[in-house]
Amino acid sequence: MGADMTAYLAEADPRWAGHSGGEGHDDAPEWGPEDLGRAAVFLAELAPQARQVFEHLLRNPGRRVHCTELVDEVLGGPNGGDPARRVAGVLSGMSKARGRSGRRYPFHWWEAPEGSAGATYAVRPSVAAVFLAARLGP
C-alpha cells in the first residue's frame, strides 16, 4: 500500500471486528435505523471538536482515517502534541452522550501496526447512514 494507507471497509468486512475498541465499543447494541431520534440527541450533546471529528468520519463512511488527517483537517493542525492522544482526548468527550444513548460508540478505532505511529478511525457505513439521516431531520 505504500505511504497512503487509506482503506475502505465494506459493511461486512471482517476487519470491523478486529478494532482496538475497549469499553463502550462492544458492550451495547450497534446503532440502527430505529435510532434516528437517539442519534439526533447524541449529536446535539457532543462538544464542538468531537462533533467536527465525528462529522469528518461521517463524510467518509467506511474509510479508515489516520489521526494525523483528523488533526490537520479538523483540529487546526499540529500543536506539538501527539496526534493520536489529541484525537483520543477529543473523542473521549463522547462518553457521556454514549452512555445516555444506550448504544456503543458510533466509530471504531485501530491501534497503529507495530513500527508505525498513530491510530486510525472509521464509521461503519450503516452507522454513518443513521447519523446522516438524523442530521438531516424529518
PDB file of N, CA and C in Angstrom, residues 92-135:
ATOM      1  N   SER A  92     -12.896  11.119  23.523  1.00  0.00           N
ATOM      2  CA  SER A  92     -13.306  10.652  24.852  1.00  0.00           C
ATOM      3  C   SER A  92     -14.438  11.524  25.398  1.00  0.00           C
ATOM      4  N   GLY A  93     -14.574  12.732  24.849  1.00  0.00           N
ATOM      5  CA  GLY A  93     -15.669  13.602  25.239  1.00  0.00           C
ATOM      6  C   GLY A  93     -17.032  13.086  24.826  1.00  0.00           C
ATOM      7  N   MET A  94     -17.077  12.014  24.049  1.00  0.00           N
ATOM      8  CA  MET A  94     -18.348  11.403  23.649  1.00  0.00           C
ATOM      9  C   MET A  94     -18.890  10.455  24.713  1.00  0.00           C
ATOM     10  N   SER A  95     -18.140  10.215  25.763  1.00  0.00           N
ATOM     11  CA  SER A  95     -18.516   9.152  26.697  1.00  0.00           C
ATOM     12  C   SER A  95     -19.871   9.390  27.370  1.00  0.00           C
ATOM     13  N   LYS A  96     -20.178  10.605  27.784  1.00  0.00           N
ATOM     14  CA  LYS A  96     -21.476  10.851  28.429  1.00  0.00           C
ATOM     15  C   LYS A  96     -22.621  10.640  27.446  1.00  0.00           C
ATOM     16  N   ALA A  97     -22.482  11.181  26.232  1.00  0.00           N
ATOM     17  CA  ALA A  97     -23.532  11.007  25.226  1.00  0.00           C
ATOM     18  C   ALA A  97     -23.706   9.532  24.886  1.00  0.00           C
ATOM     19  N   ARG A  98     -22.591   8.808  24.794  1.00  0.00           N
ATOM     20  CA  ARG A  98     -22.668   7.377  24.503  1.00  0.00           C
ATOM     21  C   ARG A  98     -23.392   6.649  25.626  1.00  0.00           C
ATOM     22  N   GLY A  99     -23.042   6.945  26.856  1.00  0.00           N
ATOM     23  CA  GLY A  99     -23.688   6.289  27.987  1.00  0.00           C
ATOM     24  C   GLY A  99     -25.182   6.544  28.021  1.00  0.00           C
ATOM     25  N   ARG A 100     -25.593   7.772  27.769  1.00  0.00           N
ATOM     26  CA  ARG A 100     -27.022   8.113  27.777  1.00  0.00           C
ATOM     27  C   ARG A 100     -27.757   7.508  26.582  1.00  0.00           C
ATOM     28  N   SER A 101     -27.034   7.269  25.494  1.00  0.00           N
ATOM     29  CA  SER A 101     -27.686   6.749  24.283  1.00  0.00           C
ATOM     30  C   SER A 101     -28.104   5.294  24.409  1.00  0.00           C
ATOM     31  N   GLY A 102     -27.427   4.547  25.280  1.00  0.00           N
ATOM     32  CA  GLY A 102     -27.700   3.115  25.370  1.00  0.00           C
ATOM     33  C   GLY A 102     -27.126   2.331  24.201  1.00  0.00           C
ATOM     34  N   ARG A 103     -26.269   2.972  23.415  1.00  0.00           N
ATOM     35  CA  ARG A 103     -25.628   2.350  22.254  1.00  0.00           C
ATOM     36  C   ARG A 103     -24.114   2.417  22.422  1.00  0.00           C
ATOM     37  N   ARG A 104     -23.412   1.678  21.589  1.00  0.00           N
ATOM     38  CA  ARG A 104     -21.948   1.711  21.621  1.00  0.00           C
ATOM     39  C   ARG A 104     -21.450   2.988  20.947  1.00  0.00           C
ATOM     40  N   TYR A 105     -20.163   3.265  21.081  1.00  0.00           N
ATOM     41  CA  TYR A 105     -19.596   4.391  20.339  1.00  0.00           C
ATOM     42  C   TYR A 105     -19.896   4.184  18.863  1.00  0.00           C
ATOM     43  N   PRO A 106     -20.196   5.240  18.136  1.00  0.00           N
ATOM     44  CA  PRO A 106     -20.567   5.080  16.728  1.00  0.00           C
ATOM     45  C   PRO A 106     -19.371   5.047  15.774  1.00  0.00           C
ATOM     46  N   PHE A 107     -18.188   4.828  16.302  1.00  0.00           N
ATOM     47  CA  PHE A 107     -16.991   4.721  15.471  1.00  0.00           C
ATOM     48  C   PHE A 107     -16.148   3.559  15.985  1.00  0.00           C
ATOM     49  N   HIS A 108     -15.238   3.102  15.131  1.00  0.00           N
ATOM     50  CA  HIS A 108     -14.253   2.090  15.511  1.00  0.00           C
ATOM     51  C   HIS A 108     -12.876   2.738  15.429  1.00  0.00           C
ATOM     52  N   TRP A 109     -11.923   2.170  16.147  1.00  0.00           N
ATOM     53  CA  TRP A 109     -10.556   2.653  16.025  1.00  0.00           C
ATOM     54  C   TRP A 109      -9.596   1.466  16.095  1.00  0.00           C
ATOM     55  N   TRP A 110      -8.442   1.659  15.475  1.00  0.00           N
ATOM     56  CA  TRP A 110      -7.415   0.627  15.418  1.00  0.00           C
ATOM     57  C   TRP A 110      -6.079   1.245  15.802  1.00  0.00           C
ATOM     58  N   GLU A 111      -5.369   0.564  16.684  1.00  0.00           N
ATOM     59  CA  GLU A 111      -4.011   0.990  17.026  1.00  0.00           C
ATOM     60  C   GLU A 111      -3.125   0.844  15.797  1.00  0.00           C
ATOM     61  N   ALA A 112      -2.065   1.619  15.770  1.00  0.00           N
ATOM     62  CA  ALA A 112      -1.111   1.536  14.663  1.00  0.00           C
ATOM     63  C   ALA A 112      -0.409   0.187  14.697  1.00  0.00           C
ATOM     64  N   PRO A 113      -0.108  -0.344  13.509  1.00  0.00           N
ATOM     65  CA  PRO A 113       0.677  -1.585  13.475  1.00  0.00           C
ATOM     66  C   PRO A 113       2.051  -1.346  14.093  1.00  0.00           C
ATOM     67  N   GLU A 114       2.651  -2.405  14.577  1.00  0.00           N
ATOM     68  CA  GLU A 114       3.981  -2.290  15.172  1.00  0.00           C
ATOM     69  C   GLU A 114       4.938  -1.619  14.185  1.00  0.00           C
ATOM     70  N   GLY A 115       5.687  -0.651  14.677  1.00  0.00           N
ATOM     71  CA  GLY A 115       6.626   0.077  13.835  1.00  0.00           C
ATOM     72  C   GLY A 115       6.034   1.320  13.199  1.00  0.00           C
ATOM     73  N   SER A 116       4.731   1.533  13.399  1.00  0.00           N
ATOM     74  CA  SER A 116       4.046   2.722  12.880  1.00  0.00           C
ATOM     75  C   SER A 116       3.554   3.560  14.052  1.00  0.00           C
ATOM     76  N   ALA A 117       3.081   4.755  13.737  1.00  0.00           N
ATOM     77  CA  ALA A 117       2.570   5.636  14.786  1.00  0.00           C
ATOM     78  C   ALA A 117       1.151   6.069  14.474  1.00  0.00           C
ATOM     79  N   GLY A 118       0.375   6.285  15.512  1.00  0.00           N
ATOM     80  CA  GLY A 118      -0.960   6.846  15.366  1.00  0.00           C
ATOM     81  C   GLY A 118      -2.032   5.812  15.112  1.00  0.00           C
ATOM     82  N   ALA A 119      -3.232   6.162  15.521  1.00  0.00           N
ATOM     83  CA  ALA A 119      -4.389   5.293  15.353  1.00  0.00           C
ATOM     84  C   ALA A 119      -5.185   5.711  14.125  1.00  0.00           C
ATOM     85  N   THR A 120      -6.039   4.784  13.649  1.00  0.00           N
ATOM     86  CA  THR A 120      -6.978   5.105  12.578  1.00  0.00           C
ATOM     87  C   THR A 120      -8.391   4.935  13.123  1.00  0.00           C
ATOM     88  N   TYR A 121      -9.328   5.657  12.511  1.00  0.00           N
ATOM     89  CA  TYR A 121     -10.721   5.695  12.946  1.00  0.00           C
ATOM     90  C   TYR A 121     -11.626   5.514  11.745  1.00  0.00           C
ATOM     91  N   ALA A 122     -12.800   4.926  11.964  1.00  0.00           N
ATOM     92  CA  ALA A 122     -13.772   4.775  10.879  1.00  0.00           C
ATOM     93  C   ALA A 122     -15.166   4.598  11.458  1.00  0.00           C
ATOM     94  N   VAL A 123     -16.165   4.944  10.633  1.00  0.00           N
ATOM     95  CA  VAL A 123     -17.562   4.721  10.970  1.00  0.00           C
ATOM     96  C   VAL A 123     -18.121   3.722   9.960  1.00  0.00           C
ATOM     97  N   ARG A 124     -18.730   2.673  10.473  1.00  0.00           N
ATOM     98  CA  ARG A 124     -19.355   1.657   9.616  1.00  0.00           C
ATOM     99  C   ARG A 124     -20.393   2.340   8.725  1.00  0.00           C
ATOM    100  N   PRO A 125     -20.464   1.979   7.439  1.00  0.00           N
ATOM    101  CA  PRO A 125     -21.408   2.640   6.531  1.00  0.00           C
ATOM    102  C   PRO A 125     -22.854   2.673   7.036  1.00  0.00           C
ATOM    103  N   SER A 126     -23.343   1.590   7.630  1.00  0.00           N
ATOM    104  CA  SER A 126     -24.726   1.575   8.115  1.00  0.00           C
ATOM    105  C   SER A 126     -24.924   2.558   9.266  1.00  0.00           C
ATOM    106  N   VAL A 127     -23.912   2.716  10.106  1.00  0.00           N
ATOM    107  CA  VAL A 127     -23.991   3.660  11.229  1.00  0.00           C
ATOM    108  C   VAL A 127     -23.924   5.089  10.704  1.00  0.00           C
ATOM    109  N   ALA A 128     -23.064   5.322   9.726  1.00  0.00           N
ATOM    110  CA  ALA A 128     -22.992   6.663   9.117  1.00  0.00           C
ATOM    111  C   ALA A 128     -24.346   7.044   8.533  1.00  0.00           C
ATOM    112  N   ALA A 129     -25.029   6.099   7.910  1.00  0.00           N
ATOM    113  CA  ALA A 129     -26.338   6.373   7.315  1.00  0.00           C
ATOM    114  C   ALA A 129     -27.339   6.823   8.375  1.00  0.00           C
ATOM    115  N   VAL A 130     -27.306   6.206   9.549  1.00  0.00           N
ATOM    116  CA  VAL A 130     -28.208   6.582  10.647  1.00  0.00           C
ATOM    117  C   VAL A 130     -27.945   8.030  11.067  1.00  0.00           C
ATOM    118  N   PHE A 131     -26.681   8.362  11.279  1.00  0.00           N
ATOM    119  CA  PHE A 131     -26.344   9.704  11.758  1.00  0.00           C
ATOM    120  C   PHE A 131     -26.555  10.764  10.679  1.00  0.00           C
ATOM    121  N   LEU A 132     -26.287  10.443   9.440  1.00  0.00           N
ATOM    122  CA  LEU A 132     -26.539  11.412   8.376  1.00  0.00           C
ATOM    123  C   LEU A 132     -28.037  11.669   8.227  1.00  0.00           C
ATOM    124  N   ALA A 133     -28.847  10.633   8.339  1.00  0.00           N
ATOM    125  CA  ALA A 133     -30.298  10.802   8.275  1.00  0.00           C
ATOM    126  C   ALA A 133     -30.799  11.609   9.479  1.00  0.00           C
ATOM    127  N   ALA A 134     -30.241  11.345  10.650  1.00  0.00           N
ATOM    128  CA  ALA A 134     -30.641  12.075  11.867  1.00  0.00           C
ATOM    129  C   ALA A 134     -30.274  13.550  11.742  1.00  0.00           C
ATOM    130  N   ARG A 135     -29.136  13.814  11.148  1.00  0.00           N
ATOM    131  CA  ARG A 135     -28.667  15.199  10.987  1.00  0.00           C
ATOM    132  C   ARG A 135     -29.564  15.957  10.014  1.00  0.00           C
TER     133      ARG A 135
END
